[in-house]
Structures are given as structure tokens and as C-alpha cells.
Short mmCIF file of C-alpha atoms in Angstrom, two decimals:
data_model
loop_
_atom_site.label_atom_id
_atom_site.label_comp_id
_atom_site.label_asym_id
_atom_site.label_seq_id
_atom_site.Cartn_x
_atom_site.Cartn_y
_atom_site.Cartn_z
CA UNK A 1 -14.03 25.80 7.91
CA UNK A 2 -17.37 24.66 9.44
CA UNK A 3 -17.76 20.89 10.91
CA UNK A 4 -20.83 20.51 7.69
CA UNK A 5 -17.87 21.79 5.80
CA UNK A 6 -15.92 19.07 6.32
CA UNK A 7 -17.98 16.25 6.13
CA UNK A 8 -18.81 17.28 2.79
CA UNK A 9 -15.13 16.82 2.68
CA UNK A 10 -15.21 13.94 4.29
CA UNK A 11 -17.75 12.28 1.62
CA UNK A 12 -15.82 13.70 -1.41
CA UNK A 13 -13.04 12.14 0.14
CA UNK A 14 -14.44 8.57 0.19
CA UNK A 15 -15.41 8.72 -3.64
CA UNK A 16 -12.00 9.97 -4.17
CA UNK A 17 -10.39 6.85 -2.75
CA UNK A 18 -13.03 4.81 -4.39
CA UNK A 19 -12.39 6.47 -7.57
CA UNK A 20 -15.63 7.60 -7.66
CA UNK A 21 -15.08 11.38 -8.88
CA UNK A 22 -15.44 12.43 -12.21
CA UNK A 23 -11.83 14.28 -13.64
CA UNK A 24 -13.16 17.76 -12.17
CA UNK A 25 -13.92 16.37 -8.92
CA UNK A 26 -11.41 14.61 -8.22
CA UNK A 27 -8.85 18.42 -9.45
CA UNK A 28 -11.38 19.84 -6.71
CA UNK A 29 -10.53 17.39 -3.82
CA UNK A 30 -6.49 17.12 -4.73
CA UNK A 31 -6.73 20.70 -4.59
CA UNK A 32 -8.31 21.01 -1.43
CA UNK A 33 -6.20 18.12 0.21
CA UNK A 34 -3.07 19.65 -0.68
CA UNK A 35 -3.75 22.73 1.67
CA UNK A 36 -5.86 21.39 4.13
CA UNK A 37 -4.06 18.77 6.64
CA UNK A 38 -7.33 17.98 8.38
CA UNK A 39 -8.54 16.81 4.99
CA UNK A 40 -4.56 15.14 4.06
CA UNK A 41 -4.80 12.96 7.53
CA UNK A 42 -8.13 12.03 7.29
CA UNK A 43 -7.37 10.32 2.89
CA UNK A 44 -4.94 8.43 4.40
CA UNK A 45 -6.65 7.14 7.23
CA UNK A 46 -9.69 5.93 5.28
CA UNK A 47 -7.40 5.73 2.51
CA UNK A 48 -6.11 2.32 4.12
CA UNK A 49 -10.51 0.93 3.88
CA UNK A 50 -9.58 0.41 0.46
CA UNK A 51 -6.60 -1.89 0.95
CA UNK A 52 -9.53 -4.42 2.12
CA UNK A 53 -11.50 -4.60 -1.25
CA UNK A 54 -8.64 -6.55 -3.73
CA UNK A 55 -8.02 -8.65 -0.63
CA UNK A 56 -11.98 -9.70 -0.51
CA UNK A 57 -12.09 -11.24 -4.12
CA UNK A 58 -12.27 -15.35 -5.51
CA UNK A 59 -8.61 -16.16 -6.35
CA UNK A 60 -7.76 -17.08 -9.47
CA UNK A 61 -4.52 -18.64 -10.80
CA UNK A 62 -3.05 -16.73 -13.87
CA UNK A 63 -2.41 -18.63 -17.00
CA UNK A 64 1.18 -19.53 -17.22
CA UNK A 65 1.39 -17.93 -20.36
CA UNK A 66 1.08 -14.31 -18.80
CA UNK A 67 4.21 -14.90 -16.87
CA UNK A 68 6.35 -15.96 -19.96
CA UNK A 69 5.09 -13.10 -22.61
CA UNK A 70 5.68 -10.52 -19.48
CA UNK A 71 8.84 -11.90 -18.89
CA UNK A 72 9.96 -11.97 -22.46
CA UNK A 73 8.40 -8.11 -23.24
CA UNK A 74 10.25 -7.26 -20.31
CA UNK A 75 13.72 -8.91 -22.11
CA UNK A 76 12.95 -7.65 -25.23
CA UNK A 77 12.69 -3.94 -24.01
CA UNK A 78 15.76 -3.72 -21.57
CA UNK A 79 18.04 -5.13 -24.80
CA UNK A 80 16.22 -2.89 -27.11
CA UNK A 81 17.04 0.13 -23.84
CA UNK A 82 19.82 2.58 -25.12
CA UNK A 83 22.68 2.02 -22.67
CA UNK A 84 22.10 5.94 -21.88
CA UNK A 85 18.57 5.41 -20.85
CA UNK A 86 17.77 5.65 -17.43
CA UNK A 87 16.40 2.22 -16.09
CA UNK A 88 13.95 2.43 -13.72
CA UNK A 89 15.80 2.19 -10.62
CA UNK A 90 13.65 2.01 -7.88
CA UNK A 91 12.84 -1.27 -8.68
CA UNK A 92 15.17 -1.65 -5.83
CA UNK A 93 12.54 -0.13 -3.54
CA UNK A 94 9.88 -2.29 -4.97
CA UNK A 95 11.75 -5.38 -4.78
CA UNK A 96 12.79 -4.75 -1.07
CA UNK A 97 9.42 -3.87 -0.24
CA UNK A 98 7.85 -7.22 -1.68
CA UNK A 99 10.37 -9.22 -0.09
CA UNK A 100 10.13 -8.83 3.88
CA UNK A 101 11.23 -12.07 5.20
CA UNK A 102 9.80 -11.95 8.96
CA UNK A 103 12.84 -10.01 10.86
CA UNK A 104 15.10 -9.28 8.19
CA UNK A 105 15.14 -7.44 4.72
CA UNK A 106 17.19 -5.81 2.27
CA UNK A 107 17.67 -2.04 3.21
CA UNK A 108 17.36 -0.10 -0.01
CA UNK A 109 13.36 -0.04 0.13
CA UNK A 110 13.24 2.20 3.55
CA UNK A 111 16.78 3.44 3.15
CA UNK A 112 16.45 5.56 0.31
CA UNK A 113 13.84 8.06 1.57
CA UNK A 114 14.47 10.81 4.02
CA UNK A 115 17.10 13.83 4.20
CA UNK A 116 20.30 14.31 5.03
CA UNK A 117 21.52 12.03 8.27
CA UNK A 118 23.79 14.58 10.77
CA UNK A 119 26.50 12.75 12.98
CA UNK A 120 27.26 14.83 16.11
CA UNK A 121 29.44 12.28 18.28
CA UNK A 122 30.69 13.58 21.77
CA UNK A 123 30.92 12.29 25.30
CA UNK A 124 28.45 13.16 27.20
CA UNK A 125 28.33 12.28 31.06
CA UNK A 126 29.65 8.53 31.94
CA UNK A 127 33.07 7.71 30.27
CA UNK A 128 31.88 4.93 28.08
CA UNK A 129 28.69 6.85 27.15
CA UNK A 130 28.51 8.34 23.36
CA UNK A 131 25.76 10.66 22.31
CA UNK A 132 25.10 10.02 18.62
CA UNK A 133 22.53 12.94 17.01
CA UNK A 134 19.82 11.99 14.51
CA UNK A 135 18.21 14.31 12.22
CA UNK A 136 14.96 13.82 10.63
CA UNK A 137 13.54 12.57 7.04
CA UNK A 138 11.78 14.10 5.43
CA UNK A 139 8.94 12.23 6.26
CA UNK A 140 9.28 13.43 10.12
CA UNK A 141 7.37 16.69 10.94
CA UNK A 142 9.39 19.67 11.15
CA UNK A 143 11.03 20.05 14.58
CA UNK A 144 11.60 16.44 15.26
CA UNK A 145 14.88 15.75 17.41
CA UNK A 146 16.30 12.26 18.63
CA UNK A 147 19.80 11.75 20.20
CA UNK A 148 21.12 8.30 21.24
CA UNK A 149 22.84 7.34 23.99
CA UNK A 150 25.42 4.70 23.92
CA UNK A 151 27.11 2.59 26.22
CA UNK A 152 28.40 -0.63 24.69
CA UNK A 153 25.70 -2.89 22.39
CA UNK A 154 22.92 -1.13 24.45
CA UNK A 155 21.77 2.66 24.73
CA UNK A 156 18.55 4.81 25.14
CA UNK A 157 16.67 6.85 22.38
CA UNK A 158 15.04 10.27 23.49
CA UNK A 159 12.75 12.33 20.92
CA UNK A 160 11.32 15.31 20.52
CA UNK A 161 8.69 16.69 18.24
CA UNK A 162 7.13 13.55 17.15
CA UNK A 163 3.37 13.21 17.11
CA UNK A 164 1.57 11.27 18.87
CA UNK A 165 1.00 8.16 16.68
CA UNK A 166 -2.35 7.62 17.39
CA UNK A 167 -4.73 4.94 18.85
CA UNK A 168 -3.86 2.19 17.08
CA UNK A 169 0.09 3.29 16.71
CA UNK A 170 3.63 2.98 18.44
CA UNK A 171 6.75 4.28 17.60
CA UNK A 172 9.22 1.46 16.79
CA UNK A 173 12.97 1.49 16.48
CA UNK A 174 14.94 0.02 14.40
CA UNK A 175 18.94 -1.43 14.10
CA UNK A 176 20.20 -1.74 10.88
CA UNK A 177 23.62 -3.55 10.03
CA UNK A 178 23.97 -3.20 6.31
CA UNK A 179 20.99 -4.88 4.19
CA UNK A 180 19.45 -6.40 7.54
CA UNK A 181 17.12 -4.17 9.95
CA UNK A 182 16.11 -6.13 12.79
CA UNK A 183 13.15 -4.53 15.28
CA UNK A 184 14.19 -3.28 18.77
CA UNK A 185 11.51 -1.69 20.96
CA UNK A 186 8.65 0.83 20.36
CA UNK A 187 8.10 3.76 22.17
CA UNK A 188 4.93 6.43 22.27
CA UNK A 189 5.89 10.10 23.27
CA UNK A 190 3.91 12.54 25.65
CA UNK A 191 1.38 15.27 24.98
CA UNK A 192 4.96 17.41 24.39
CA UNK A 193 5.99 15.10 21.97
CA UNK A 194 8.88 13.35 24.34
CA UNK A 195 9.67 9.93 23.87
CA UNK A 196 12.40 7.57 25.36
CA UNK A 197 13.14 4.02 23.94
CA UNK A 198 15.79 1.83 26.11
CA UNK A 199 17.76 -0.42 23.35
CA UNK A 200 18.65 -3.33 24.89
CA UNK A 201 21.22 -4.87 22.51
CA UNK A 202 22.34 -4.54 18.36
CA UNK A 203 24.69 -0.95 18.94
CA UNK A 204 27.67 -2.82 18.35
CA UNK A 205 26.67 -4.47 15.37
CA UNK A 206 24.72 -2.12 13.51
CA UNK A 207 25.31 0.96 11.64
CA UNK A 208 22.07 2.66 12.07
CA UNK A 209 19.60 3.22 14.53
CA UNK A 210 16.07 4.40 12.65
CA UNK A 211 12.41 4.52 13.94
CA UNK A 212 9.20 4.21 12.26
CA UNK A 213 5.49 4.59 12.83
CA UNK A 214 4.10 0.93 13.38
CA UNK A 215 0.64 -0.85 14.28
CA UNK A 216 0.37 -1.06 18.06
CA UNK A 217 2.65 -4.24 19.01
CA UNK A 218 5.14 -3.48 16.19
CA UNK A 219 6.43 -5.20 13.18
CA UNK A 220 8.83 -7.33 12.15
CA UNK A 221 10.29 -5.29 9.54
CA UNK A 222 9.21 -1.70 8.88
CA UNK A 223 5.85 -0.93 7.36
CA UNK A 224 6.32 2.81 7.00
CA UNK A 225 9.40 5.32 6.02
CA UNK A 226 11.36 6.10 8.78
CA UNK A 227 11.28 9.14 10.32
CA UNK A 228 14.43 9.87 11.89
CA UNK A 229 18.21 8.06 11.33
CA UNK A 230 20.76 7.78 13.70
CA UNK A 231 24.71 6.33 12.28
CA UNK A 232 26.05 4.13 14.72
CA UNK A 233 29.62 4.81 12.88
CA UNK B 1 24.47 -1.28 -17.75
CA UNK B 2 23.59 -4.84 -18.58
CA UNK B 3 24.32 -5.86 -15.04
CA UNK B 4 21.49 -3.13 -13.93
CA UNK B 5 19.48 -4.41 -16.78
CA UNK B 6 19.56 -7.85 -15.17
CA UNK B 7 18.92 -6.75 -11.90
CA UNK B 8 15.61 -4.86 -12.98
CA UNK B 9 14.21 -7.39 -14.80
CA UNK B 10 14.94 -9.99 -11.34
CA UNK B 11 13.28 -7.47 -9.27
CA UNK B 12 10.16 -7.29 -12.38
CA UNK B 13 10.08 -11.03 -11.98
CA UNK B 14 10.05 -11.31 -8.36
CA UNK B 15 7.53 -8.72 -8.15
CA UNK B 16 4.92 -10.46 -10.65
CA UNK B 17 5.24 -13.71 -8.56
CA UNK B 18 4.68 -12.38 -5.93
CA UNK B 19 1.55 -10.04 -6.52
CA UNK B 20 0.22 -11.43 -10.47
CA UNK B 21 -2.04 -14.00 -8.72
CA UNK B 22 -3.63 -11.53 -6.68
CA UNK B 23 -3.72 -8.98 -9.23
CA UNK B 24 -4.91 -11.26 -11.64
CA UNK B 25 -7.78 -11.91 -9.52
CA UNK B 26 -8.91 -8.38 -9.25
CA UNK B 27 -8.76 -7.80 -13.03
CA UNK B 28 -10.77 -11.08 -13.25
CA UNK B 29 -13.73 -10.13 -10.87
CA UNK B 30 -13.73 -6.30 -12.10
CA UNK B 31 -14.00 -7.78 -15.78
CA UNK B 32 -15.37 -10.47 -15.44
CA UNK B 33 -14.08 -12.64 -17.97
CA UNK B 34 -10.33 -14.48 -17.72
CA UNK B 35 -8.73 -13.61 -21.55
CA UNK B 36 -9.96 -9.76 -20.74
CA UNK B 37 -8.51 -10.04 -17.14
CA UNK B 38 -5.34 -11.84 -18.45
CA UNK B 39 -5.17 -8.53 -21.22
CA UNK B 40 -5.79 -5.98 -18.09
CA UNK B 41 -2.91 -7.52 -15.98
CA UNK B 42 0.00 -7.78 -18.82
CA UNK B 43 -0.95 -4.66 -19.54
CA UNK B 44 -0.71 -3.53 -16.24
CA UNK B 45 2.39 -4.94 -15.47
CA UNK B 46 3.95 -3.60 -18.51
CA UNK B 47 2.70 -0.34 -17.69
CA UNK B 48 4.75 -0.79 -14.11
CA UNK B 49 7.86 -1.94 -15.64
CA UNK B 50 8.15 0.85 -17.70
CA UNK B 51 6.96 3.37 -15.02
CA UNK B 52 8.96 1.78 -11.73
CA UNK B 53 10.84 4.21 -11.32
CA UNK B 54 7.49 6.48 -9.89
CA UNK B 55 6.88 3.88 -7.59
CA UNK B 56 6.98 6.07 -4.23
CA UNK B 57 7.61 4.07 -0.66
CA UNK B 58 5.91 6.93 0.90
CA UNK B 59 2.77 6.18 -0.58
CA UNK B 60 2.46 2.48 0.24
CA UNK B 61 3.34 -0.83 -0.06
CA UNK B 62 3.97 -2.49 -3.33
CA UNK B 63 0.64 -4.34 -3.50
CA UNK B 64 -1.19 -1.39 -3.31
CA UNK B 65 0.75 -0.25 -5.43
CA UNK B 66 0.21 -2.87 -8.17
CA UNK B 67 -3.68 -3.46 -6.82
CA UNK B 68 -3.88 0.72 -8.00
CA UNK B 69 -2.28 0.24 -11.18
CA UNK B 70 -4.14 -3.35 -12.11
CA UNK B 71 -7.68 -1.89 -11.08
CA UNK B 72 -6.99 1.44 -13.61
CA UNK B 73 -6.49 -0.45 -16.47
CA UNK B 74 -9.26 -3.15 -15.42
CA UNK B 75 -11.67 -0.04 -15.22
CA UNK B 76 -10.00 1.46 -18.74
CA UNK B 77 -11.00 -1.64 -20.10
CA UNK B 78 -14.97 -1.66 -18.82
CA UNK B 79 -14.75 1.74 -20.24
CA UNK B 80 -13.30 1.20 -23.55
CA UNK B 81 -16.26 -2.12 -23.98
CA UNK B 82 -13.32 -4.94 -23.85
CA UNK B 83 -15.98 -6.11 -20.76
CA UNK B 84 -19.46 -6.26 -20.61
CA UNK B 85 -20.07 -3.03 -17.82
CA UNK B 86 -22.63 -4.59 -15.84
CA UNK B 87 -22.58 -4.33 -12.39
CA UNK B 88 -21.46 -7.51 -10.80
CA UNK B 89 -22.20 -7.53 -7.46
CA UNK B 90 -21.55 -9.68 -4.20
CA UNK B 91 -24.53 -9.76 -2.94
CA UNK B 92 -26.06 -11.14 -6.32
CA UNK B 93 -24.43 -14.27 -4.82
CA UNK B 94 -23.06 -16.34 -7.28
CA UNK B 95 -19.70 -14.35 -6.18
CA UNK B 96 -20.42 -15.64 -2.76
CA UNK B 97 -20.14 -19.03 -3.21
CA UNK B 98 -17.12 -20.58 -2.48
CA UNK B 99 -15.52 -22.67 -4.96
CA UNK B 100 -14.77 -26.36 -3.90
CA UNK B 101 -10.84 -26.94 -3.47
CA UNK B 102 -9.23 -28.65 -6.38
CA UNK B 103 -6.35 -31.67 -5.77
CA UNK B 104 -3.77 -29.24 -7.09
CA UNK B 105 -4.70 -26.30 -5.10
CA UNK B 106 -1.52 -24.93 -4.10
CA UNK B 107 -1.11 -24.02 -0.53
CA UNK B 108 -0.53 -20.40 -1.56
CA UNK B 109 -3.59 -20.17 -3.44
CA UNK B 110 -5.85 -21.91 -0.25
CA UNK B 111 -3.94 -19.27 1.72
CA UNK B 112 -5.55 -16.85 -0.67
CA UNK B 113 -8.87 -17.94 -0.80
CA UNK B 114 -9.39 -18.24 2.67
CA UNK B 115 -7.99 -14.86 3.88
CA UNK B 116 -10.48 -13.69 0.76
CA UNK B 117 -13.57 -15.43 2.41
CA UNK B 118 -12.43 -13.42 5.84
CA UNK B 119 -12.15 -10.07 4.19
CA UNK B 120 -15.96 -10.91 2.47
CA UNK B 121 -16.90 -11.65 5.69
CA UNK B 122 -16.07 -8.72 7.53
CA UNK B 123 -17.74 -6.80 3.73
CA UNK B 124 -20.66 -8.93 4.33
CA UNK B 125 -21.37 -6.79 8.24
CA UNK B 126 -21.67 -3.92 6.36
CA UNK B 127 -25.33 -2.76 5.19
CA UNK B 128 -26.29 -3.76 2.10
CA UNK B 129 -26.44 -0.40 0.41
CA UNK B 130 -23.30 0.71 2.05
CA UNK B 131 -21.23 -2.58 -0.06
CA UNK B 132 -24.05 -2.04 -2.67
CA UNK B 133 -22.52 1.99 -3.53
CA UNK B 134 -18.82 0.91 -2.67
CA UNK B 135 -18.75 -2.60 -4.96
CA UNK B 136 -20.20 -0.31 -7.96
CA UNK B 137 -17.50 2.27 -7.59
CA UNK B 138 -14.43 -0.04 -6.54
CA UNK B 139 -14.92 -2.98 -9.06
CA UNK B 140 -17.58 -1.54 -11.38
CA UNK B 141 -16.19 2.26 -11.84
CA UNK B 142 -18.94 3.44 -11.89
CA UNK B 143 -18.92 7.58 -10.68
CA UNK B 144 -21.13 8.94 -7.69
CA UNK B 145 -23.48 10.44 -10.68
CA UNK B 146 -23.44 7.08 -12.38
CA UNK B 147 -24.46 5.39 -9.40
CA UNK B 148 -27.23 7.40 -8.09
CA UNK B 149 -28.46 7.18 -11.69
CA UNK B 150 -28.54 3.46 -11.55
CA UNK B 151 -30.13 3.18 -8.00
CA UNK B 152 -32.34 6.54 -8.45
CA UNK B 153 -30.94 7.96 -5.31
CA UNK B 154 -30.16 11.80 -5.20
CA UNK B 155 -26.46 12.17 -5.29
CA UNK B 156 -25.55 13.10 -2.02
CA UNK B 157 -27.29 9.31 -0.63
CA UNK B 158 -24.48 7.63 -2.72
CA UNK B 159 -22.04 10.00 -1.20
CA UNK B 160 -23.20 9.38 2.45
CA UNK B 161 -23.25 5.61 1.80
CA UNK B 162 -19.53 5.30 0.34
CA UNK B 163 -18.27 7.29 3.27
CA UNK B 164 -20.33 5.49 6.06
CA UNK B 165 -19.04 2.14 4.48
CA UNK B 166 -15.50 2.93 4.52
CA UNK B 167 -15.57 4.17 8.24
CA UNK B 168 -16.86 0.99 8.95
CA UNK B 169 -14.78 -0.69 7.04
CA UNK B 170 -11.51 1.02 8.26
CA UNK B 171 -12.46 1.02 12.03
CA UNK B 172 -12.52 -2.77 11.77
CA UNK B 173 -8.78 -2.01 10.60
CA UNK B 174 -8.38 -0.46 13.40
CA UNK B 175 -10.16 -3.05 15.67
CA UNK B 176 -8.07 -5.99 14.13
CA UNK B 177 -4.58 -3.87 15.06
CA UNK B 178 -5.10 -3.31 18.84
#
């Protein structure tokens, strides 16, 4: 596809986000995005313009009122609920995604994405040294490796595969230790897609080691689904 | 069951206080008037308690999430006549003029208002009929054809605009995050 090809794109892409398109166009562009990755990286990084726009408008303050008829249509229909229907369970996910207090926050929101997690423990060099494998989410890109190396409360993370994360982006890991992930250090990787991340403390105490994509400078909790899992056991 | 039951409904409740304010907000400026914004949000938020269980991670955080679902059924409402469509624009400036502080401002909401007059300001750097095209879409929705109707502009202008706009807007993002 020509560069003029693309920044038609490009613009099409911009009154998608906007939801500009009329139902046709906007078919045309999901179309087009779902089989063009040029086109699927570029939505979501001008995808994230539009995050600015609700953010730029006069507060207002809700009438109570809204709150208590919400509240009690919200009652009525979970008692009125068949015990066999299925209740929309990923409120979880919502619920731990709204509440990120600083360093700490319940695990279900992050946790629940992703493939299967493989455990390969064996020694590997140094007595006290365990290797722990991680395998990707499914929201890594196909190929991505990590192991862990442990020795005591601290250990280093190596990866392959991963992306680079971009100008404005870090890899970041993560220890969890049951509903609580607290940050550890970010990492980029190499033009091969090598990265190493020395952990300085949390092994013993957690039972996962994850990394995300984060805003340069990381975060203090995760702001994106994590793309690999490691169990500490 | 029940015990689920309860647990949804906390996780409903804490979700609403913590993003009805701001999604109130939106309804209010895309409609324009505070019964028809207070109609858009409940049924909104009804809409996402009966649908939570489609809320992805992958795609975004929670606000957006709720900003996305608040803004469709602001827009359905324009559409249906609930709200006089007019375009209401910043740059008309009555929206620019910041409200004085009431005694029982909460903190949250003078938390609100001033990271709002931030994000305007960073709006207001863009070109006039780069905000002009965007505001029309985003808070109006108003389509590319309907816009280069309004402003008798050939289509592909309005296109241009919107996209030049966003990359502006979005490498400020960018700026902000190094």
C-alpha cells in the first residue's frame, strides 16, 4: 500500500475515533484495521487524543437523585435476576480497574487476561539460584520468552521477543503477592528484542512476577495487560 | 448467588462514584441541558450494568470505558431531538468562561475543574478550525459529511483537519509522558 494510501487511512482513522463515520464507513475502516497492523497501531496511538476531550469539559455535580434511582434499578434487577442467570462478572475487572490506590490494588482487573502461565523450575548454575519460566498472554506478541532468575527475595528478568515499546514507553515489572502488585523496575529491550530487569527485592513474598508496557518512568500500579507471567510458587 | 449479586451491585456503586460526576459532565455539555444530561447518564449507566460483563481490560481503562458508553447515548439523544442539535462550541466562549467557585465546592470537584481548564488549555493551542471540526464531531456528532455541509468545506478539508488536530493533540500526550 502506497504512503497517499495510508494517509487516507490515516484521516479515516481520525473520524473513526471521533465517531465521525457514517455506519458504512466506519464497516470500511474496521475492516481494513483488522488486517492491516500499520493501520491497528496507528487507532490506538491516536486513539488515546480522544481520552483528552471528556477531560476538557465544565464539571458539573450530578443531582443526588441519579445516584439513588441507579442504585435502586440496579437492586430491583439483580432480585428480579433468575438465580441461573449469569451476572455480569467482570465487574470485578471494572471495579479493580477504578480502584488503583497509588502502589497497591486488587489483582483480578490485570489478572484475568492472558493465556496459560507455564512453570518450568530447575537449578540452573549457582546452588541457591532457581530459574522460573514465564510464558506469554495473550496480549504479548507471538515469540515472546522471559525466564527469571532467583536467588533469595532478589533475581534478574531476561526477555526475548518483546517490541520495542516505543518513545514514550518502558517495560515495567511487576510482583504480585495475592490481591497486591507492587512496581519493581522497568526495563527496554534491544533492536533483537532482549531485555534484562535486575529485581532487587519482593521474590520471597510474592507469587508472581508479571511485566507490562508503561509510560516512560513507570507506574504505580499497571496501566496496561500484562504481557508475560512468571509463578514465584 | 445473592452473595455475587451483592458484590456486583458494590462494584456498580463504586464505579458510578467514582466516574458519574465526570460522566455527567460530558452528557451535560454534549446536550446541553441538565434533566436531558441527567436522562443520558442513568441511561448510560444502566446500559453498563446490564452489559459489564463486555467490559474488556484490553481495550482501556474504565473511564474510557464509561466516557464511550455516556457520549453514545448523549449523541442518541441529539439524534432522537431530546436536545436541541446545535453546535455548541468552545470557542463561542460562553463555554470558556470559568465559573466562580461556590462555598461548597468540594475539593474533588475543584480538582475537576481545574485539571478541565488545563486540558482546554492545551485544546485552546490548537487552530481554530482544527478544535472547530473535532468539537462538532466529538460533542456535537455531527459526521465528516455533516460537517463539511455546515462549514461548506469539501469533505476531504474536514478530514485533514480532524486528523491534523488529533496528532497535535496526542503528541502533547506524548510530550507530557517523557
Amino acid at each position: 500500500m502506497s504512503a497517499a494510501d495510508h494517509r487516507a487511512w490515516e484521516e479515516e482513522l481520525a473520524g473513526y475515533v471521533l465517531g465521525a463515520l457514517d455506519p458504512a464507513e466506519r464497516e470500511a475502516v474496521e475492516s481494513h484495521v483488522a488486517g492491516c497492523e500499520r493501520c491497528r497501531s496507528d487507532l490506538r496511538w491516536i486513539g488515546a487524543a480522544i481520552e483528552v476531550l471528556p477531560a476538557s469539559v465544565e464539571p458539573h455535580e450530578p443531582p443526588a437523585r441519579l445516584r439513588r434511582r441507579l442504585l435502586a434499578a440496579v437492586r430491583a434487577e439483580a432480585r428480579a435476576a433468575d438465580a441461573t442467570t449469569t451476572v455480569p462478572g467482570r465487574w470485578r475487572d471494572a471495579v479493580a480497574r477504578t480502584l488503583r490506590p497509588g502502589l497497591a490494588y486488587v489483582a483480578a482487573g490485570v489478572l484475568v487476561v492472558g493465556g496459560a502461565i507455564g512453570y518450568v523450575a530447575g537449578q540452573s548454575g549457582k546452588a541457591d539460584e532457581t530459574t522460573v519460566t514465564a510464558r506469554a498472554t495473550a496480549s504479548a506478541p507471538a515469540g515472546t520468552e522471559a525466564t527469571v532468575v532467583r536467588s533469595g527475595d532478589a533475581g534478574t528478568l531476561r526477555t526475548t521477543g518483546l517490541p520495542q515499546p516505543g518513545g514514550s514507553g518502558v517495560y515495567q515489572v511487576w510482583i504480585r503477592d495475592g490481591d497486591v502488585i507492587e512496581p519493581s523496575t522497568t526495563f527496554v529491550v534491544d533492536r533483537a528484542g532482549a531485555g534484562v530487569a535486575a529485581i532487587p527485592a519482593g521474590l520471597e513474598s510474592g507469587d508472581a512476577v508479571m511485566v507490562t508496557r508503561e509510560p516512560r518512568g513507570g507506574s504505580d500500579a499497571p496501566t496496561t495487560a500484562p504481557l508475560l507471567r512468571a509463578p514465584l510458587g | 448467588m445473592g452473595l455475587v449479586r451483592d458484590r456486583e451491585q458494590r462494584a456498580f456503586e463504586v464505579v458510578y462514584d467514582r466516574h458519574g460526576g465526570a460522566a455527567y459532565s460530558l452528557a451535560y455539555r454534549i446536550l446541553g441541558d441538565p434533566r436531558a444530561a441527567e436522562d443520558a447518564t442513568q441511561e448510560a449507566f444502566l446500559s453498563i450494568w446490564r452489559s459489564g460483563a463486555r467490559y474488556d481490560p484490553l481495550r482501556g481503562s474504565v473511564r474510557n470505558w464509561v466516557f464511550g458508553v455516556v457520549r453514545n447515548r448523549a449523541i442518541d439523544a441529539l439524534r432522537r431531538g431530546s436536545a436541541k442539535r446545535t453546535p455548541k462550541l468552545a470557542m463561542d466562549g460562553g463555554e470558556l468562561i470559568e465559573k466562580q467557585p461556590s462555598a461548597d465546592q468540594t475539593e474533588a470537584e475543584a480538582i475537576r475543574r481545574e485539571t478541565a481548564k488545563e486540558v482546554r488549555g492545551r485544546l485552546d493551542e490548537l487552530p481554530g478550525e482544527q478544535s472547530q471540526v473535532i468539537e462538532l464531531a466529538y460533542f456535537g456528532g455531527f459526521t465528516h459529511s455533516e460537517i463539511a455541509e455546515m462549514l461548506q468545506m469539501p469533505i476531504g478539508t474536514v478530514k485533514g483537519r480532524m486528523r491534523l488536530g488529533l496528532e497535535k493533540i496526542r503528541a502533547g500526550l506524548a510530550e507530557e509522558m517523557l
